[in-house]
Coordinates of C-alpha atoms and ligand atoms in Angstrom, one line a residue:
Chain L
M22 CA -25.5 -43.4 58.2
T23 CA -24.4 -44.4 54.5
A24 CA -25.3 -42.0 52.1
T25 CA -25.1 -43.8 48.9
A26 CA -25.0 -42.0 45.9
T27 CA -27.9 -42.2 43.7
P28 CA -27.9 -39.8 41.4
T29 CA -30.7 -38.3 39.1
R30 CA -29.3 -37.1 35.8
S31 CA -29.1 -33.3 35.5
G32 CA -26.0 -31.4 34.9
P33 CA -22.5 -33.5 35.5
V34 CA -22.9 -36.3 37.8
P35 CA -20.5 -39.6 38.6
S36 CA -22.4 -42.8 38.0
D37 CA -21.0 -44.1 41.4
R38 CA -19.4 -43.0 44.6
H39 CA -16.0 -44.5 43.7
V40 CA -15.9 -43.7 40.0
V41 CA -13.6 -40.4 39.5
P42 CA -14.9 -38.5 36.4
T43 CA -12.9 -37.1 34.2
G44 CA -13.0 -34.6 31.4
A45 CA -12.7 -31.0 30.3
T46 CA -16.4 -30.3 32.2
W47 CA -15.3 -31.9 35.6
L48 CA -11.5 -30.3 35.5
A49 CA -13.9 -27.0 35.2
R50 CA -16.2 -27.7 38.0
D51 CA -13.1 -28.6 40.1
T52 CA -11.0 -25.3 39.4
W53 CA -14.7 -23.1 39.8
T54 CA -15.4 -25.3 43.4
E55 CA -11.6 -24.3 44.7
A56 CA -11.5 -20.1 43.0
T57 CA -15.3 -20.1 45.3
R58 CA -13.4 -21.2 48.0
H59 CA -11.2 -18.0 47.9
L60 CA -14.1 -15.6 46.6
T61 CA -16.0 -16.6 49.7
A62 CA -12.6 -16.4 51.7
T63 CA -12.6 -12.7 50.2
R64 CA -16.1 -12.1 50.7
R65 CA -15.9 -12.9 54.2
N66 CA -12.6 -10.7 54.6
P67 CA -13.5 -7.7 52.4
E68 CA -10.6 -5.7 54.4
L69 CA -8.4 -7.4 52.3
L70 CA -10.0 -6.2 49.1
V71 CA -10.3 -3.0 51.2
F72 CA -6.2 -2.9 51.2
A73 CA -5.7 -4.1 47.7
T74 CA -7.8 -1.3 46.7
I75 CA -6.6 1.8 48.7
Q76 CA -3.2 1.4 47.9
P77 CA -3.7 2.1 43.7
I78 CA -6.3 4.5 45.0
M79 CA -3.8 6.4 46.6
F80 CA -1.3 5.6 43.5
V81 CA -3.4 7.0 41.2
V82 CA -4.2 10.6 43.6
L83 CA -0.2 10.9 44.6
F84 CA 1.0 10.6 41.3
V85 CA -1.8 13.3 39.3
Y86 CA -1.3 15.6 42.2
V87 CA 1.8 15.5 43.2
F88 CA 3.7 15.0 40.4
G89 CA 1.2 15.7 38.1
G90 CA 2.1 20.0 37.9
A91 CA 5.7 19.1 37.3
I92 CA 6.0 16.3 35.3
Q93 CA 5.4 16.9 30.9
I94 CA 5.4 14.5 28.7
P95 CA 5.5 14.9 25.5
G96 CA 2.9 14.7 23.4
F97 CA 0.0 13.8 26.3
A98 CA -2.4 16.2 27.2
S99 CA -1.6 15.7 30.4
Y100 CA 0.1 13.8 32.9
E101 CA -2.7 11.5 34.1
Q102 CA -3.3 10.6 30.2
F103 CA 0.2 9.3 30.9
V104 CA 0.8 8.0 33.6
V105 CA -2.7 6.4 34.7
P106 CA -2.3 3.4 32.6
G107 CA 0.9 3.3 34.1
I108 CA -0.5 2.5 37.5
F109 CA -3.3 0.3 36.0
A110 CA -0.6 -2.1 34.9
Q111 CA 1.4 -1.1 37.9
T112 CA -1.6 -2.4 40.3
I113 CA -2.5 -5.0 38.4
V114 CA 1.1 -6.9 38.2
F115 CA 1.5 -6.4 42.0
G116 CA -2.1 -8.0 42.8
S117 CA -1.0 -10.6 41.6
A118 CA 2.0 -11.4 44.9
F119 CA -1.5 -12.3 46.3
T120 CA -1.6 -15.6 44.5
G121 CA 1.9 -16.4 45.6
I122 CA 1.0 -15.4 49.6
G123 CA -2.1 -17.5 49.2
I124 CA -0.4 -20.9 47.9
A125 CA 1.9 -20.4 50.7
E126 CA -0.5 -19.8 53.5
D127 CA -2.5 -23.0 52.1
M128 CA 0.5 -25.2 51.8
S129 CA 1.5 -24.1 55.3
K130 CA -1.9 -25.1 57.1
G131 CA -1.5 -28.3 55.5
F132 CA -5.0 -27.1 53.3
I133 CA -3.0 -28.2 49.9
D134 CA -2.3 -31.5 51.5
R135 CA -6.1 -32.2 52.1
L136 CA -6.9 -30.9 48.6
R137 CA -4.2 -33.2 47.4
S138 CA -5.6 -36.1 49.0
L139 CA -9.3 -35.4 47.6
P140 CA -9.9 -37.0 44.2
M141 CA -10.7 -33.4 42.6
Y142 CA -8.3 -32.9 39.6
P143 CA -4.9 -32.2 41.4
S144 CA -4.4 -28.8 38.4
A145 CA -7.4 -27.4 39.5
V146 CA -5.6 -26.3 42.4
L147 CA -3.5 -23.8 40.5
L148 CA -6.2 -23.3 37.7
G149 CA -8.7 -22.4 40.6
R150 CA -6.3 -19.9 42.4
T151 CA -5.1 -17.7 39.3
F152 CA -8.9 -17.8 38.5
S153 CA -10.2 -16.4 41.2
D154 CA -7.5 -14.3 41.8
L155 CA -7.9 -13.3 38.1
L156 CA -11.8 -12.0 39.0
R157 CA -10.2 -10.0 41.8
N158 CA -8.0 -8.4 39.4
I159 CA -11.2 -7.4 37.9
F160 CA -12.9 -6.1 40.6
T161 CA -9.5 -3.7 41.5
F162 CA -8.8 -2.6 38.0
F163 CA -12.9 -1.3 37.5
I164 CA -12.6 0.9 41.0
M165 CA -8.8 2.0 39.7
L166 CA -10.7 3.0 36.0
I167 CA -13.4 5.3 38.4
V168 CA -11.0 6.4 40.5
G169 CA -9.3 7.4 37.1
L170 CA -11.8 8.8 36.0
F171 CA -13.2 11.0 38.4
V172 CA -9.2 12.4 38.4
G173 CA -9.2 13.6 34.7
F174 CA -8.8 10.8 32.9
R175 CA -9.8 9.8 29.7
L176 CA -10.6 7.5 27.5
E177 CA -9.7 8.9 24.2
G178 CA -9.0 6.2 22.7
G179 CA -12.7 5.1 22.3
L180 CA -14.3 2.0 24.3
V181 CA -13.3 -0.8 21.8
D182 CA -9.3 0.3 22.4
A183 CA -10.0 1.0 25.9
A184 CA -11.5 -2.6 26.2
L185 CA -8.8 -4.2 24.3
A186 CA -6.3 -2.8 26.5
T187 CA -7.8 -3.2 29.5
L188 CA -7.9 -7.3 27.7
L189 CA -4.1 -7.1 27.6
L190 CA -3.3 -5.6 31.6
L191 CA -5.9 -8.7 32.4
A192 CA -3.8 -11.1 30.4
F193 CA -0.4 -10.0 31.9
A194 CA -2.1 -9.8 35.6
Y195 CA -3.3 -13.0 34.5
A196 CA 0.5 -14.5 33.3
F197 CA 1.9 -12.7 36.6
S198 CA 0.3 -14.7 39.2
W199 CA 1.5 -17.7 37.2
I200 CA 5.5 -16.7 38.5
Q201 CA 3.7 -15.9 41.9
A202 CA 2.3 -19.2 42.4
L203 CA 6.1 -20.8 41.3
I204 CA 7.3 -18.3 44.3
G205 CA 4.8 -19.6 46.3
L206 CA 5.5 -23.0 45.8
S207 CA 8.9 -22.9 45.8
V208 CA 9.1 -21.2 49.0
K209 CA 8.8 -22.1 53.0
S210 CA 6.5 -19.8 54.4
V211 CA 4.0 -17.1 53.9
E212 CA 6.7 -14.3 54.9
T213 CA 9.3 -15.4 52.3
A214 CA 6.1 -16.0 49.9
N215 CA 5.5 -12.4 50.8
S216 CA 8.7 -10.4 50.5
A217 CA 9.7 -12.6 47.6
G218 CA 6.9 -12.3 45.9
F219 CA 6.9 -8.6 45.8
M220 CA 10.6 -7.9 45.7
W221 CA 11.6 -8.2 42.2
M222 CA 8.4 -6.2 41.0
F223 CA 9.6 -3.0 42.3
P224 CA 12.5 -2.8 39.8
L225 CA 10.2 -4.3 37.1
T226 CA 7.4 -1.6 37.6
F227 CA 9.7 1.5 37.9
I228 CA 12.3 0.9 35.4
S229 CA 9.3 0.9 33.1
S230 CA 7.7 3.3 31.1
A231 CA 4.9 3.4 33.5
F232 CA 5.9 6.4 35.7
V233 CA 8.3 9.0 33.5
D234 CA 9.8 8.7 30.1
P235 CA 12.7 6.1 29.7
S236 CA 14.5 9.2 27.9
T237 CA 15.1 10.5 31.1
M238 CA 17.2 7.5 32.9
P239 CA 20.9 7.6 33.2
G240 CA 21.8 5.6 29.4
W241 CA 22.6 2.3 31.0
L242 CA 19.3 2.1 32.0
Q243 CA 17.5 3.1 29.1
P244 CA 18.1 -0.1 26.6
V245 CA 16.8 -2.1 30.1
A246 CA 13.8 -0.1 30.8
E247 CA 13.2 -0.6 27.2
H248 CA 13.1 -4.1 26.8
N249 CA 10.6 -4.3 30.5
P250 CA 8.0 -6.3 29.5
F251 CA 5.9 -4.1 31.7
T252 CA 7.3 -1.3 29.4
I253 CA 6.3 -3.0 26.4
V254 CA 2.4 -3.5 28.3
T255 CA 2.5 0.1 29.7
N256 CA 3.2 1.5 26.0
A257 CA 0.7 -0.6 24.5
T258 CA -2.1 0.0 26.4
R259 CA -1.4 3.8 27.4
A260 CA -1.8 4.2 23.5
L261 CA -4.7 2.5 22.8
Y262 CA -6.3 4.1 26.0
N263 CA -5.2 7.5 24.4
G264 CA -5.9 7.0 21.1
Y265 CA -2.4 6.3 19.5
D266 CA -1.3 4.2 17.1
P267 CA 0.0 1.2 19.3
G268 CA 2.4 -0.4 16.8
M269 CA 3.5 -4.0 17.5
D270 CA 3.4 -3.3 21.2
V271 CA -0.1 -5.1 21.7
V272 CA 1.3 -8.0 19.9
W273 CA 4.8 -8.0 21.6
S274 CA 2.4 -7.7 24.9
L275 CA 0.4 -10.9 23.8
V276 CA 3.4 -12.9 23.4
W277 CA 5.1 -11.9 26.3
A278 CA 2.1 -12.7 28.7
A279 CA 1.1 -16.1 26.9
G280 CA 5.2 -16.7 27.1
I281 CA 5.5 -16.3 30.6
T282 CA 1.8 -18.1 31.1
V283 CA 2.9 -21.1 29.3
V284 CA 6.4 -21.7 30.5
F285 CA 5.3 -20.7 34.8
A286 CA 2.5 -22.4 34.3
A287 CA 4.5 -25.9 33.4
L288 CA 6.9 -24.5 35.6
S289 CA 4.3 -24.8 38.5
F290 CA 2.3 -27.7 37.8
R291 CA 5.5 -29.7 37.5
K292 CA 6.9 -28.2 41.5
F293 CA 3.0 -29.1 42.6
T294 CA 3.6 -32.3 41.5
S295 CA 7.1 -32.5 42.3
N296 CA 6.1 -32.1 46.1
S297 CA 4.6 -35.9 46.6
K298 CA 8.1 -37.4 45.6
Chain U
M4 CA -8.9 -59.0 50.3
P5 CA -7.9 -56.1 53.4
A6 CA -9.1 -52.8 52.8
V7 CA -5.6 -51.8 53.0
I8 CA -1.9 -54.0 52.4
A9 CA 1.1 -52.2 52.7
D10 CA 3.6 -54.6 51.6
G11 CA 7.4 -53.3 52.7
L12 CA 7.2 -49.8 52.1
V13 CA 10.8 -48.1 52.1
K14 CA 10.7 -44.6 51.6
S15 CA 13.7 -42.2 52.3
F16 CA 14.1 -38.2 52.6
G17 CA 17.9 -37.9 51.5
D18 CA 20.0 -39.5 54.2
T19 CA 16.7 -40.0 56.5
E20 CA 15.4 -43.5 56.0
A21 CA 11.9 -42.8 57.5
L22 CA 10.7 -46.4 56.7
R23 CA 12.4 -49.7 55.8
G24 CA 10.2 -51.7 54.7
V25 CA 6.6 -51.8 56.6
S26 CA 4.1 -53.8 56.1
F27 CA 0.5 -54.3 57.5
E28 CA -3.0 -54.9 56.6
I29 CA -6.0 -54.0 57.9
E30 CA -9.2 -56.0 57.3
R31 CA -12.3 -54.7 56.7
A32 CA -14.3 -52.9 59.7
S33 CA -11.2 -53.0 61.9
V34 CA -9.6 -50.4 63.4
L35 CA -5.5 -50.9 63.0
C36 CA -3.4 -48.6 65.4
V37 CA 0.3 -47.4 63.9
L38 CA 1.8 -46.8 67.6
G39 CA 5.6 -45.3 67.8
P40 CA 7.3 -42.4 69.0
N41 CA 8.0 -39.1 67.5
G42 CA 9.9 -39.4 64.4
A43 CA 9.1 -43.3 63.6
G44 CA 7.5 -43.3 60.6
K45 CA 3.8 -43.0 61.4
T46 CA 3.3 -40.1 59.2
T47 CA 5.9 -41.2 56.5
A48 CA 3.1 -44.3 56.4
V49 CA -0.4 -42.7 56.0
R50 CA 1.1 -40.2 53.6
I51 CA 1.9 -43.0 51.4
L52 CA -1.2 -45.0 51.7
T53 CA -3.1 -41.6 51.1
T54 CA -1.2 -40.6 48.3
L55 CA 0.6 -38.0 48.7
L56 CA 3.8 -39.2 48.8
R57 CA 5.6 -42.0 46.1
P58 CA 7.0 -45.0 48.3
D59 CA 10.7 -45.5 47.2
A60 CA 9.5 -49.6 47.2
G61 CA 6.8 -51.6 48.3
R62 CA 3.0 -51.7 48.0
A63 CA 0.1 -49.7 49.3
V64 CA -3.1 -50.9 48.3
V65 CA -6.5 -49.2 48.9
D66 CA -9.7 -51.0 48.6
G67 CA -8.2 -53.0 45.7
I68 CA -7.0 -50.1 44.1
D69 CA -2.4 -49.6 43.8
V70 CA -2.0 -46.0 45.5
V71 CA 0.9 -45.5 43.2
A72 CA -0.8 -47.0 40.1
D73 CA -3.8 -45.1 40.4
P74 CA -3.5 -42.0 42.7
R75 CA -7.4 -40.5 41.8
G76 CA -8.8 -43.7 42.1
A77 CA -7.6 -44.3 45.4
R78 CA -8.3 -41.0 46.9
A79 CA -12.4 -41.1 45.9
R80 CA -11.9 -44.4 48.4
I81 CA -10.3 -42.8 51.4
G82 CA -10.3 -40.3 54.1
L83 CA -7.4 -38.7 55.4
T84 CA -7.4 -36.4 58.3
G85 CA -3.3 -35.7 58.7
Q86 CA -1.9 -34.6 61.6
Y87 CA -2.6 -31.1 61.3
A88 CA -6.1 -29.8 60.9
A89 CA -5.9 -28.5 57.6
V90 CA -9.4 -26.5 57.5
D91 CA -9.6 -23.2 55.4
E92 CA -9.8 -21.1 58.7
R93 CA -11.4 -18.4 56.4
L94 CA -15.0 -20.1 55.4
T95 CA -16.9 -21.5 57.8
G96 CA -17.3 -24.8 58.9
F97 CA -20.3 -25.9 56.5
E98 CA -18.6 -24.2 53.9
N99 CA -15.1 -26.2 54.5
L100 CA -17.8 -29.6 54.6
Q101 CA -20.0 -28.7 51.2
L102 CA -15.7 -27.5 49.5
V103 CA -14.7 -31.1 50.2
G104 CA -18.0 -32.8 49.0
R105 CA -17.7 -31.1 45.9
L106 CA -14.5 -31.8 45.2
F107 CA -15.8 -35.7 45.8
H108 CA -17.8 -34.6 42.5
M109 CA -21.3 -35.0 44.6
R110 CA -23.9 -32.9 43.3
T111 CA -24.1 -29.9 45.6
A112 CA -27.6 -30.6 47.0
Q113 CA -26.2 -34.1 48.3
A114 CA -22.6 -32.2 49.2
R115 CA -24.8 -29.8 51.7
S116 CA -27.4 -31.9 53.1
R117 CA -23.9 -34.3 53.9
A118 CA -22.5 -31.3 55.5
R119 CA -25.7 -30.6 57.6
E120 CA -25.9 -34.3 58.9
L121 CA -22.1 -34.4 59.4
L122 CA -21.9 -30.7 61.3
E123 CA -24.8 -32.5 63.7
R124 CA -22.8 -35.8 64.5
F125 CA -19.9 -34.2 65.6
S126 CA -21.9 -31.9 67.7
L127 CA -21.0 -28.6 65.3
T128 CA -24.7 -27.6 64.3
D129 CA -24.4 -24.3 66.7
A130 CA -20.7 -23.4 65.2
G131 CA -21.8 -24.5 61.2
D132 CA -22.1 -21.5 60.2
R133 CA -19.2 -19.4 62.3
A134 CA -15.4 -18.9 60.6
V135 CA -13.7 -21.8 61.3
K136 CA -11.0 -18.9 62.7
G137 CA -13.0 -18.8 65.7
Y138 CA -13.0 -22.9 66.4
S139 CA -11.0 -24.1 69.2
G140 CA -8.4 -26.8 68.7
G141 CA -11.2 -29.9 69.5
M142 CA -14.0 -28.3 66.7
R143 CA -11.1 -28.1 64.5
R144 CA -10.1 -31.3 64.6
R145 CA -13.9 -32.3 64.5
L146 CA -14.6 -30.5 61.2
D147 CA -11.7 -32.2 60.5
I148 CA -12.7 -35.9 61.2
A149 CA -16.3 -34.6 59.7
M150 CA -14.8 -33.2 56.3
S151 CA -12.7 -36.5 55.6
L152 CA -16.2 -38.4 56.1
I153 CA -17.9 -36.8 53.7
A154 CA -18.2 -39.0 50.5
D155 CA -18.2 -42.5 53.1
P156 CA -14.4 -43.6 52.2
S157 CA -13.6 -47.3 52.8
V158 CA -11.0 -46.1 54.6
L159 CA -9.9 -43.5 57.0
F160 CA -6.8 -42.5 58.2
L161 CA -6.1 -40.5 61.8
D162 CA -3.1 -39.3 62.3
E163 CA -3.1 -38.7 65.5
P164 CA -6.3 -37.3 65.9
T165 CA -5.9 -36.8 69.7
T166 CA -2.1 -34.9 70.2
G167 CA -2.4 -31.9 71.1
L168 CA -5.6 -31.6 72.5
D169 CA -6.9 -31.5 76.0
P170 CA -8.3 -34.2 78.7
R171 CA -11.9 -33.8 77.9
S172 CA -11.4 -32.7 74.0
R173 CA -9.5 -36.3 73.6
L174 CA -12.1 -37.6 75.4
Q175 CA -14.9 -36.8 73.1
M176 CA -12.2 -37.7 70.2
W177 CA -12.4 -41.1 71.3
D178 CA -16.1 -41.0 71.8
V179 CA -16.1 -39.3 68.1
I180 CA -13.4 -42.9 66.8
D181 CA -16.2 -45.1 68.8
G182 CA -19.3 -44.1 66.4
L183 CA -17.2 -44.5 63.2
V184 CA -16.3 -47.8 64.5
A185 CA -19.5 -48.8 65.2
D186 CA -21.1 -47.6 62.0
G187 CA -18.0 -50.0 60.6
T188 CA -15.5 -47.8 59.3
T189 CA -12.0 -49.2 58.4
L190 CA -9.8 -46.8 60.5
L191 CA -6.6 -46.9 60.5
L192 CA -4.9 -44.1 63.1
T193 CA -1.4 -43.3 64.5
T194 CA -0.8 -42.9 67.9
Q195 CA 1.8 -42.2 70.6
Y196 CA 0.1 -43.9 73.7
L197 CA -0.2 -47.4 73.9
D198 CA -3.7 -46.7 76.2
E199 CA -5.6 -44.5 73.4
A200 CA -4.3 -47.7 70.9
E201 CA -5.6 -50.5 73.7
R202 CA -9.2 -48.3 74.1
L203 CA -9.4 -47.8 70.6
A204 CA -7.9 -50.8 68.2
D205 CA -8.4 -54.3 67.3
D206 CA -4.7 -54.7 66.2
I207 CA -1.7 -52.6 66.6
V208 CA 1.4 -52.1 64.9
V209 CA 4.5 -50.8 66.4
I210 CA 7.0 -48.9 64.9
D211 CA 10.6 -48.0 65.8
N212 CA 12.8 -46.1 63.3
G213 CA 11.0 -47.1 60.3
S214 CA 10.4 -50.6 60.7
V215 CA 7.7 -52.5 62.5
I216 CA 8.8 -54.1 65.6
A217 CA 5.6 -55.9 67.4
R218 CA 1.9 -56.3 66.3
G219 CA -0.2 -58.0 67.9
T220 CA -3.5 -56.7 70.0
A221 CA -2.7 -54.6 73.0
T222 CA -3.3 -57.7 75.5
Q223 CA -0.4 -59.4 73.6
L224 CA 1.5 -56.3 73.5
K225 CA 1.2 -55.7 77.3
S226 CA 1.9 -59.0 78.2
A227 CA 5.0 -58.7 76.0
S228 CA 5.8 -55.7 77.8
G229 CA 5.3 -57.3 81.2
G230 CA 1.6 -56.9 81.6
D231 CA 0.6 -54.8 84.8
R232 CA 2.2 -53.9 87.6
V233 CA 1.3 -53.3 91.1
E234 CA 3.6 -50.9 93.1
V235 CA 3.3 -51.2 96.9
T236 CA 4.6 -48.7 99.4
V237 CA 5.1 -49.6 102.9
S238 CA 5.9 -47.8 106.3
D239 CA 8.8 -49.8 107.3
R240 CA 11.5 -50.3 104.6
D241 CA 12.2 -53.7 106.1
D242 CA 9.3 -54.9 105.0
V243 CA 10.0 -54.0 101.3
D244 CA 11.9 -57.7 101.3
R245 CA 8.7 -59.2 101.9
V246 CA 6.3 -58.5 99.6
P247 CA 7.4 -60.2 96.5
V248 CA 7.6 -63.2 99.3
V249 CA 4.3 -62.9 100.4
L250 CA 3.0 -62.1 97.3
A251 CA 4.7 -64.7 95.3
G252 CA 1.7 -66.9 94.7
S253 CA 0.3 -64.3 92.2
L254 CA 3.3 -62.8 90.9
Q255 CA 4.0 -63.5 87.1
A256 CA 6.6 -65.8 86.2
G257 CA 9.7 -64.6 84.2
V258 CA 9.7 -60.9 85.2
E259 CA 11.8 -59.6 88.1
P260 CA 10.3 -57.9 90.9
V261 CA 11.6 -54.3 91.6
L262 CA 12.5 -53.5 95.3
D263 CA 13.5 -49.9 95.9
H264 CA 14.4 -49.7 99.9
A265 CA 14.7 -46.0 100.0
A266 CA 11.6 -45.8 98.7
R267 CA 10.4 -48.4 100.6
Q268 CA 8.7 -49.2 97.1
A269 CA 8.2 -52.9 95.6
T270 CA 6.9 -53.0 92.0
L271 CA 5.2 -56.6 91.2
P272 CA 4.5 -58.0 87.7
M273 CA 1.0 -59.3 88.5
S274 CA -0.6 -62.6 86.6
S275 CA -4.1 -61.1 86.8
T276 CA -5.3 -58.0 87.9
D277 CA -8.8 -58.6 88.8
H278 CA -9.5 -57.2 92.1
V279 CA -5.9 -56.8 92.5
V280 CA -5.5 -53.6 95.1
P281 CA -8.0 -55.8 97.6
R282 CA -5.8 -59.1 96.9
V283 CA -2.8 -57.1 97.9
V284 CA -3.9 -55.3 101.1
R285 CA -5.5 -58.5 102.3
S286 CA -2.7 -60.4 102.2
L287 CA -0.3 -57.8 103.5
D288 CA -2.4 -57.4 106.1
E289 CA -2.7 -61.4 107.3
A290 CA 1.5 -60.8 107.2
G291 CA 1.4 -57.9 109.4
I292 CA 3.1 -55.9 107.1
D293 CA 1.8 -51.9 106.9
V294 CA 0.9 -51.2 103.4
V295 CA 0.6 -47.4 102.6
D296 CA 0.4 -47.3 98.7
V297 CA -1.0 -49.8 96.4
V298 CA -0.7 -48.2 92.8
V299 CA -1.7 -50.6 89.5
R300 CA 0.7 -49.3 87.3
R301 CA -0.2 -50.1 83.3
P302 CA 2.9 -50.7 80.7
T303 CA 3.1 -47.6 78.5
L304 CA 4.3 -47.4 74.9
D305 CA 7.8 -46.7 76.7
D306 CA 7.5 -50.7 79.0
V307 CA 6.7 -51.7 75.9
F308 CA 10.0 -50.1 73.8
L309 CA 12.1 -50.7 76.7
Q310 CA 10.8 -54.6 76.4
L311 CA 10.8 -55.1 72.8
T312 CA 14.0 -53.1 71.6
G313 CA 16.1 -52.4 74.8
H314 CA 15.8 -48.9 74.5
R315 CA 13.0 -46.2 75.7
A316 CA 11.2 -44.7 72.9
E317 CA 13.3 -41.1 71.9
N318 CA 12.7 -40.1 68.3
D319 CA 16.5 -39.6 68.4
T320 CA 18.1 -43.3 69.6
D321 CA 19.8 -45.3 66.8
A322 CA 17.8 -48.3 66.9
D323 CA 20.7 -51.4 66.3
D324 CA 18.9 -53.4 63.5
D325 CA 19.2 -56.7 65.1
D326 CA 16.7 -56.2 67.9
S327 CA 13.3 -57.9 68.8
T328 CA 14.8 -61.1 69.0
S329 CA 13.4 -61.6 72.4
A330 CA 9.6 -60.2 71.9
A331 CA 7.2 -62.6 72.7
V332 CA 5.2 -61.0 69.5
P333 CA 8.5 -60.6 67.8
E334 CA 8.3 -58.9 64.2
G335 CA 9.4 -61.7 61.8
A336 CA 9.2 -61.2 58.5
A337 CA 9.0 -57.5 58.2
R338 CA 9.4 -57.0 54.3
Ligands
LIG18 N1 9.3 -33.9 53.9 C1 10.7 -34.5 55.3 N2 11.6 -34.4 54.5 C2 13.0 -34.8 55.5 N3 12.7 -35.1 56.7 C3 11.2 -35.8 56.5 C4 10.1 -35.3 55.7 N4 9.0 -35.8 56.4 C5 9.6 -36.8 57.4 N5 10.6 -36.3 57.9 C6 11.8 -37.8 58.4 O1 11.0 -39.1 58.5 C7 11.3 -39.1 60.0 C8 10.1 -40.2 59.8 O2 8.8 -38.7 59.9 P1 7.3 -39.3 60.7 O3 6.7 -37.6 60.3 O4 6.7 -39.5 59.7 O5 7.5 -39.4 62.1 P2 6.3 -39.8 62.9 O6 5.8 -40.8 63.6 O7 4.6 -38.9 62.2 O8 6.8 -39.1 64.1 P3 5.8 -37.8 65.1 O9 5.1 -38.4 66.1 O10 6.1 -36.8 65.3 O11 4.7 -36.9 63.9 C9 11.7 -38.1 60.6 O12 12.8 -38.7 60.9 C10 12.0 -37.1 59.8 O13 12.6 -36.4 60.2
LIG19 MG1 3.6 -37.9 62.7

């Protein structure tokens, strides 16, 4: 009944079953294994993915057809050219809430404890989670893009700029996953992770340039909207999709994305290890 | 060298002293049972030994590796089945097993074949490709244990493996554990039931309020708590007093019989319980006493507690720190 490991060397293989392999390859493998867990689960319960995509589709359609006639944005041929990038950004940031909810679920079910008792890289738990969420976000994004193209949105800036804009959005989504990871690790229940994860994203995304021009907002709100990092990334991607010069917005978006990722990943890892105190 | 050494483990959560200096050792290929009521500190001890918690003081060594100094090294050698089944409900049983195998850094092919092997061993082959969401409590528990075994751990930790199971699943779980023992797995298991500890363990450590209050084999602990008792019910309440007199020869010395006239019952500590029912019935019959019922009562954790600590096994009792002096297997040096 003893399965002694006699590894034939193909790919990374530890030499002894009790020797813990180290190095970047193994960190990547552990991360991928953990990511596969969530991807398999998503594949197995596609209704989650369906609901995660129906909402943005509804948003695209509602905003374009309901407000499209009433709202004129100077400098944009149509409202959809203005609002669709905003909805992209909002959806992708909202999608990050699943990171926190998933982590809270794993913690409440005791699965995180199981993982922490394994010789894997502990950081792969969070890396795998955020990575699988990134992949899910990419999927959601392309669904939205297709729906956007369907309602009249055009990539006026060409494919290269559109690709750059998409990468910016995904970088932001990844950064926000880490904020949600910290929330998921800090709360006591899945329900709390759910409300704590979504609550602050409404003001964040609505007090911004995503749906309307901030200059139409009350005076006291305008500086808030203008300095909102969400406004900056929306402006950057909107300019790129429409073929305008984004100016410094691309750089600032990247700085924000990198800053949020570094700070919140560090806090999340710390929280993750301190749970064993 | 023992497979597990717990040496003076101390752990507090705020004001709660969960462990106040717990020490024990487990020899290789033997089974140690940590027995204690709710809140005794069983899970805390298991979590420290399995690297999930850091002790405030003391040393924990598994398979020669200090769990605080080298947690990942220790994790490669342990299997843990926590108090609550830790399985990913969204995946199938097979996928759960394969996942853990890969996180133990087995090759994929190896993890897969081992997963199939374990599904078969734990009678989960048919359910193996179904999502765990639809598993019963007993199936989850078995899958959970299978996941802990995937990489052939040197030591397996089972925290209350039968709590919450129905009697049939409980028996199945005992069979599973018997199988592990037969394979020579070093096992630490916790339980609240003395009969379970007796059935499964070589050695028992009784903890209460974070301290070891007794240790020994089941037999030693039971005799420390007065051994088996026989409860005799007679039809005439005046005969109750005569029962211990008639049976005087088979009574265990040093423990007082309990006589309950209203219930027409005498509870007697017996020196030996072999053939005890026929012996008792025959003796009482010969003495002309009409016997209604004879029941052998085995001591429970409660009896052990009552005997060792003077209080019943409750989770919120304030233990006096100088107890256990009267125990037959007293815990002398817990630190
Ligand atoms: N994370 C924690 N924070 C605060 N107190 C805790 C924590 N974990 C355990 N405790 C406390 O420590 C004591 C020992 O708990 P532990 O879970 O080890 O008991 P146990 O013997 O496993 O009980 P049970 O049979 O109920 O599982 C209890 O009083 C419990 O309330
Ligand atoms: Mg417990």
